Amino acid sequence: MAAVSLNNVVKKFGSLPVVHGASLEIADGEFVVFVGPSGCGKSTLLRMIAGLEDITDGEIVIGGKVVNDVEPAERGIAMVFQSYALYPHMTVEQNLSFGLRMTGNDKADTQRRVSRAADILRISELMQRRPRQLSGGQRQRVAIGRAIVRNPQVFLFDEPLSNLDAELRVQMRVEIARLHKELGVTMIYVTHDQTEAMTLADKIVVLRAGNIEQIGRPLDLYYDPDNQFVAGFVGSPKMNFIRGHVVERNDKGVILELAGEDGTRLAQPLTGPAPELGSHVTVGVRPEHFGDAGKGDADLTVSVDVVEHLGGTSFVYAATAAGEELVIQRDAATAADAAEITVSIRKSYLFDEKGLRLR
Amino acid sequence: MRSKSSAERRRGIALHAALFPLALIWLFPLWMMFVFSTLPENGIFSRDIILTPSDQFVENFNLLESDTGFIRATTISILVAAAYTVLSVALTSMAGWSLACYRFAGKGVVLATILGTLTLPYFVVVIPQFIMVARDFGLHNTLFALIVPPLFNSLGVLFMRQTFSMMPHELFDAARVEGVKEWRIFLFIGLPLARPAVAALSIILFLHSWNNYLWPLLINSKPAMMTAPVALGSLIGLTKVSWGGIMTGAVMLTAPMLVLFVALQRHFVAGISAGAVK
Ligand SMILES: Nc1ncnc2c1ncn2[C@@H]1O[C@H](COP(=O)(O)OP(=O)(O)OP(=O)(O)O)[C@@H](O)[C@H]1O
Ligand SMILES: [Mg+2]
């Protein structure tokens, strides 16, 4: 059992900075997910926690102990790699026991741990096979099993499901959630799939270009993003962004005019400082926050490109008069196939020119 | 497997028709070597071209043995080639491993130096090496001098480095996280996965040592320390060349290598072309 904290962790490869000072508290037993686009430094951060990369600056603490100079094996962690990293020339059983055998663990204990892991992951009947004789999902289980036999205090997962097909991914996602419940240990999980992040995490860390953009519970990120990047990254389909500018400031907030919608006024109540009159802002609207005309804060008439009927709901792909693409979620019944519809914004988020949230 | 189309079959026949005579041309000297090794001295120098073996092999061999101590020379050759192969494979794979897997100061310089030695002709190296080993260290006429100086093999190092770099490094990271020591990662993961490459390298290095002539000739002049090729060479005297003996010795040296090569061919080809396709 261990809490993990990062204090201002910096990583440079040569002179190339890759992580610019990440600070983060992870409680004991928490399931934390790092998400972010490709190349943002998720793996690097994870590998630094694992001890596979050294830290240029800052401090990593696991279980109350600074581990900057501690060997990976002594950190109480286990890691599951994206490629599974199973030893191809060994059977499943040998794969599971390799680390323990090599570090001189007691034979009977090794045996016990291996069969426990096999039970947990239901791979007992695969023990004599080699990795190439396993399906993707089975390989993934073995890779997780290899982590379990170490009895780690912290599990590290680097995109463990990205090589699986969609169906298996959902299935393994549930398994990992089950495992977390069963073992109750801290887990740090890297993915660029925001669905995985939303469904698995107690806490999500959104990264972009080596910076932590926001840390929070999944629904907090969803309903209360700190900036445009997080707002766009969390949620599927993505949040819509409509440009606009401030036409009026008052003590309650601002009133905006949306691009291409002369005369449309959208009132945005703000408690914090309001942007300058005339300044450009972005209004974010989630697909489900559009409603029928006349029932919200502002009406937009949009031209419809495509309607996707998914059964319960439908997604309307449309464009505003200013040419901005929108995705609008509607009930199947109200998703007309008309070329033009009028929708109403019922709830929106306001971002300034730099993409920071205005509240 | 799908059956071959007739166009493919015709291409195959044409290819074989071209390759077969080439193979014969290549095999002909080998055959003649074998034939000569069975002829009496007067047969080798007869005016007729003799294409079929005779029965003088044992006599020729006895002559060879009494002239040169061929059995002892062959024993030395085997010992040297075996020790050389084992040591050189060990060294080159360790060097290749460290160049493929670790970041360290001066790695670029080391790599460039190794590459650089490839551009040096062997004859530029061999004389200074001879002076160093024989004159300065006084190690001529020793097994050590036969085995150790040629151990370093740039091509082998680069070959093994390439082999290890092409392996997914997450495998090694996985073992590191499990607390496996670096040399065990090398021994139990890196090397087993490099088996085809190691097999190919072993054959090349063994042959290299087995066929080596110049260095053993220079460094070990004492008859008791000669390797087999040097012993054979010593039959070319100023006044008399014992062709029967030379051919018999050549057969004795070539045949086991041919057998070895054919037996290990599968590994050999797999190793050389490893990584060509993912
Ligand atoms: N060994 C290295 N040397 C130099 N640069 C590196 C090295 N490893 C990673 N980088 C760089 O660091 C940045 C972050 O890489 P990282 O692998 O952490 O990204 P990631 O968020 O895991 O991306 P992905 O989702 O594609 O896995 C990238 O720009 C990458 O090019
Ligand atoms: Mg990554």
mmCIF file with all atom_site columns, N, CA and C in Angstrom, chain B residues 139-161:
data_model
loop_
_atom_site.group_PDB
_atom_site.id
_atom_site.type_symbol
_atom_site.label_atom_id
_atom_site.label_alt_id
_atom_site.label_comp_id
_atom_site.label_asym_id
_atom_site.label_entity_id
_atom_site.label_seq_id
_atom_site.pdbx_PDB_ins_code
_atom_site.Cartn_x
_atom_site.Cartn_y
_atom_site.Cartn_z
_atom_site.occupancy
_atom_site.B_iso_or_equiv
_atom_site.pdbx_formal_charge
_atom_site.auth_seq_id
_atom_site.auth_comp_id
_atom_site.auth_asym_id
_atom_site.auth_atom_id
_atom_site.pdbx_PDB_model_num
ATOM 1  N N  . LEU B 1 139 ? 55.262 -13.578 -26.986 1.00 0.00 ? 139 LEU B N  1
ATOM 2  C CA . LEU B 1 139 ? 54.242 -14.625 -26.873 1.00 0.00 ? 139 LEU B CA 1
ATOM 3  C C  . LEU B 1 139 ? 54.145 -15.498 -28.115 1.00 0.00 ? 139 LEU B C  1
ATOM 4  N N  . HIS B 1 140 ? 55.115 -15.405 -29.027 1.00 0.00 ? 140 HIS B N  1
ATOM 5  C CA . HIS B 1 140 ? 55.025 -16.251 -30.208 1.00 0.00 ? 140 HIS B CA 1
ATOM 6  C C  . HIS B 1 140 ? 55.174 -17.720 -29.820 1.00 0.00 ? 140 HIS B C  1
ATOM 7  N N  . ASN B 1 141 ? 54.618 -18.580 -30.687 1.00 0.00 ? 141 ASN B N  1
ATOM 8  C CA . ASN B 1 141 ? 54.590 -20.011 -30.431 1.00 0.00 ? 141 ASN B CA 1
ATOM 9  C C  . ASN B 1 141 ? 53.819 -20.378 -29.169 1.00 0.00 ? 141 ASN B C  1
ATOM 10 N N  . THR B 1 142 ? 52.732 -19.662 -28.936 1.00 0.00 ? 142 THR B N  1
ATOM 11 C CA . THR B 1 142 ? 51.843 -20.042 -27.831 1.00 0.00 ? 142 THR B CA 1
ATOM 12 C C  . THR B 1 142 ? 50.414 -20.126 -28.364 1.00 0.00 ? 142 THR B C  1
ATOM 13 N N  . LEU B 1 143 ? 49.573 -20.877 -27.659 1.00 0.00 ? 143 LEU B N  1
ATOM 14 C CA . LEU B 1 143 ? 48.154 -20.924 -28.013 1.00 0.00 ? 143 LEU B CA 1
ATOM 15 C C  . LEU B 1 143 ? 47.533 -19.542 -27.824 1.00 0.00 ? 143 LEU B C  1
ATOM 16 N N  . PHE B 1 144 ? 47.964 -18.874 -26.770 1.00 0.00 ? 144 PHE B N  1
ATOM 17 C CA . PHE B 1 144 ? 47.473 -17.538 -26.472 1.00 0.00 ? 144 PHE B CA 1
ATOM 18 C C  . PHE B 1 144 ? 47.585 -16.630 -27.693 1.00 0.00 ? 144 PHE B C  1
ATOM 19 N N  . ALA B 1 145 ? 48.756 -16.681 -28.333 1.00 0.00 ? 145 ALA B N  1
ATOM 20 C CA . ALA B 1 145 ? 48.988 -15.789 -29.483 1.00 0.00 ? 145 ALA B CA 1
ATOM 21 C C  . ALA B 1 145 ? 48.093 -16.154 -30.659 1.00 0.00 ? 145 ALA B C  1
ATOM 22 N N  . LEU B 1 146 ? 47.717 -17.433 -30.738 1.00 0.00 ? 146 LEU B N  1
ATOM 23 C CA . LEU B 1 146 ? 46.827 -17.833 -31.825 1.00 0.00 ? 146 LEU B CA 1
ATOM 24 C C  . LEU B 1 146 ? 45.403 -17.367 -31.570 1.00 0.00 ? 146 LEU B C  1
ATOM 25 N N  . ILE B 1 147 ? 45.002 -17.402 -30.288 1.00 0.00 ? 147 ILE B N  1
ATOM 26 C CA . ILE B 1 147 ? 43.589 -17.178 -29.961 1.00 0.00 ? 147 ILE B CA 1
ATOM 27 C C  . ILE B 1 147 ? 43.281 -15.706 -29.692 1.00 0.00 ? 147 ILE B C  1
ATOM 28 N N  . VAL B 1 148 ? 44.079 -15.068 -28.850 1.00 0.00 ? 148 VAL B N  1
ATOM 29 C CA . VAL B 1 148 ? 43.657 -13.778 -28.300 1.00 0.00 ? 148 VAL B CA 1
ATOM 30 C C  . VAL B 1 148 ? 43.761 -12.585 -29.265 1.00 0.00 ? 148 VAL B C  1
ATOM 31 N N  . PRO B 1 149 ? 44.899 -12.398 -29.939 1.00 0.00 ? 149 PRO B N  1
ATOM 32 C CA . PRO B 1 149 ? 44.977 -11.166 -30.755 1.00 0.00 ? 149 PRO B CA 1
ATOM 33 C C  . PRO B 1 149 ? 43.870 -11.008 -31.790 1.00 0.00 ? 149 PRO B C  1
ATOM 34 N N  . PRO B 1 150 ? 43.408 -12.079 -32.458 1.00 0.00 ? 150 PRO B N  1
ATOM 35 C CA . PRO B 1 150 ? 42.344 -11.834 -33.444 1.00 0.00 ? 150 PRO B CA 1
ATOM 36 C C  . PRO B 1 150 ? 40.950 -11.749 -32.835 1.00 0.00 ? 150 PRO B C  1
ATOM 37 N N  . LEU B 1 151 ? 40.838 -11.853 -31.494 1.00 0.00 ? 151 LEU B N  1
ATOM 38 C CA . LEU B 1 151 ? 39.511 -11.961 -30.878 1.00 0.00 ? 151 LEU B CA 1
ATOM 39 C C  . LEU B 1 151 ? 38.580 -10.818 -31.243 1.00 0.00 ? 151 LEU B C  1
ATOM 40 N N  . PHE B 1 152 ? 39.132 -9.617  -31.233 1.00 0.00 ? 152 PHE B N  1
ATOM 41 C CA . PHE B 1 152 ? 38.265 -8.474  -31.455 1.00 0.00 ? 152 PHE B CA 1
ATOM 42 C C  . PHE B 1 152 ? 37.798 -8.439  -32.900 1.00 0.00 ? 152 PHE B C  1
ATOM 43 N N  . ASN B 1 153 ? 36.503 -8.379  -33.063 1.00 0.00 ? 153 ASN B N  1
ATOM 44 C CA . ASN B 1 153 ? 35.933 -8.511  -34.397 1.00 0.00 ? 153 ASN B CA 1
ATOM 45 C C  . ASN B 1 153 ? 34.878 -7.429  -34.597 1.00 0.00 ? 153 ASN B C  1
ATOM 46 N N  . SER B 1 154 ? 35.268 -6.349  -35.280 1.00 0.00 ? 154 SER B N  1
ATOM 47 C CA . SER B 1 154 ? 34.359 -5.196  -35.409 1.00 0.00 ? 154 SER B CA 1
ATOM 48 C C  . SER B 1 154 ? 33.025 -5.584  -36.029 1.00 0.00 ? 154 SER B C  1
ATOM 49 N N  . LEU B 1 155 ? 33.130 -6.384  -37.079 1.00 0.00 ? 155 LEU B N  1
ATOM 50 C CA . LEU B 1 155 ? 31.911 -6.740  -37.786 1.00 0.00 ? 155 LEU B CA 1
ATOM 51 C C  . LEU B 1 155 ? 30.969 -7.511  -36.868 1.00 0.00 ? 155 LEU B C  1
ATOM 52 N N  . GLY B 1 156 ? 31.563 -8.389  -36.077 1.00 0.00 ? 156 GLY B N  1
ATOM 53 C CA . GLY B 1 156 ? 30.760 -9.160  -35.129 1.00 0.00 ? 156 GLY B CA 1
ATOM 54 C C  . GLY B 1 156 ? 30.081 -8.256  -34.118 1.00 0.00 ? 156 GLY B C  1
ATOM 55 N N  . VAL B 1 157 ? 30.821 -7.267  -33.613 1.00 0.00 ? 157 VAL B N  1
ATOM 56 C CA . VAL B 1 157 ? 30.247 -6.338  -32.634 1.00 0.00 ? 157 VAL B CA 1
ATOM 57 C C  . VAL B 1 157 ? 29.075 -5.589  -33.252 1.00 0.00 ? 157 VAL B C  1
ATOM 58 N N  . LEU B 1 158 ? 29.276 -5.092  -34.465 1.00 0.00 ? 158 LEU B N  1
ATOM 59 C CA . LEU B 1 158 ? 28.212 -4.331  -35.116 1.00 0.00 ? 158 LEU B CA 1
ATOM 60 C C  . LEU B 1 158 ? 27.007 -5.217  -35.409 1.00 0.00 ? 158 LEU B C  1
ATOM 61 N N  . PHE B 1 159 ? 27.283 -6.433  -35.817 1.00 0.00 ? 159 PHE B N  1
ATOM 62 C CA . PHE B 1 159 ? 26.220 -7.398  -36.113 1.00 0.00 ? 159 PHE B CA 1
ATOM 63 C C  . PHE B 1 159 ? 25.388 -7.683  -34.860 1.00 0.00 ? 159 PHE B C  1
ATOM 64 N N  . MET B 1 160 ? 26.074 -7.904  -33.734 1.00 0.00 ? 160 MET B N  1
ATOM 65 C CA . MET B 1 160 ? 25.345 -8.189  -32.508 1.00 0.00 ? 160 MET B CA 1
ATOM 66 C C  . MET B 1 160 ? 24.625 -6.943  -31.992 1.00 0.00 ? 160 MET B C  1
ATOM 67 N N  . ARG B 1 161 ? 25.249 -5.792  -32.163 1.00 0.00 ? 161 ARG B N  1
ATOM 68 C CA . ARG B 1 161 ? 24.591 -4.558  -31.739 1.00 0.00 ? 161 ARG B CA 1
ATOM 69 C C  . ARG B 1 161 ? 23.278 -4.385  -32.490 1.00 0.00 ? 161 ARG B C  1
#
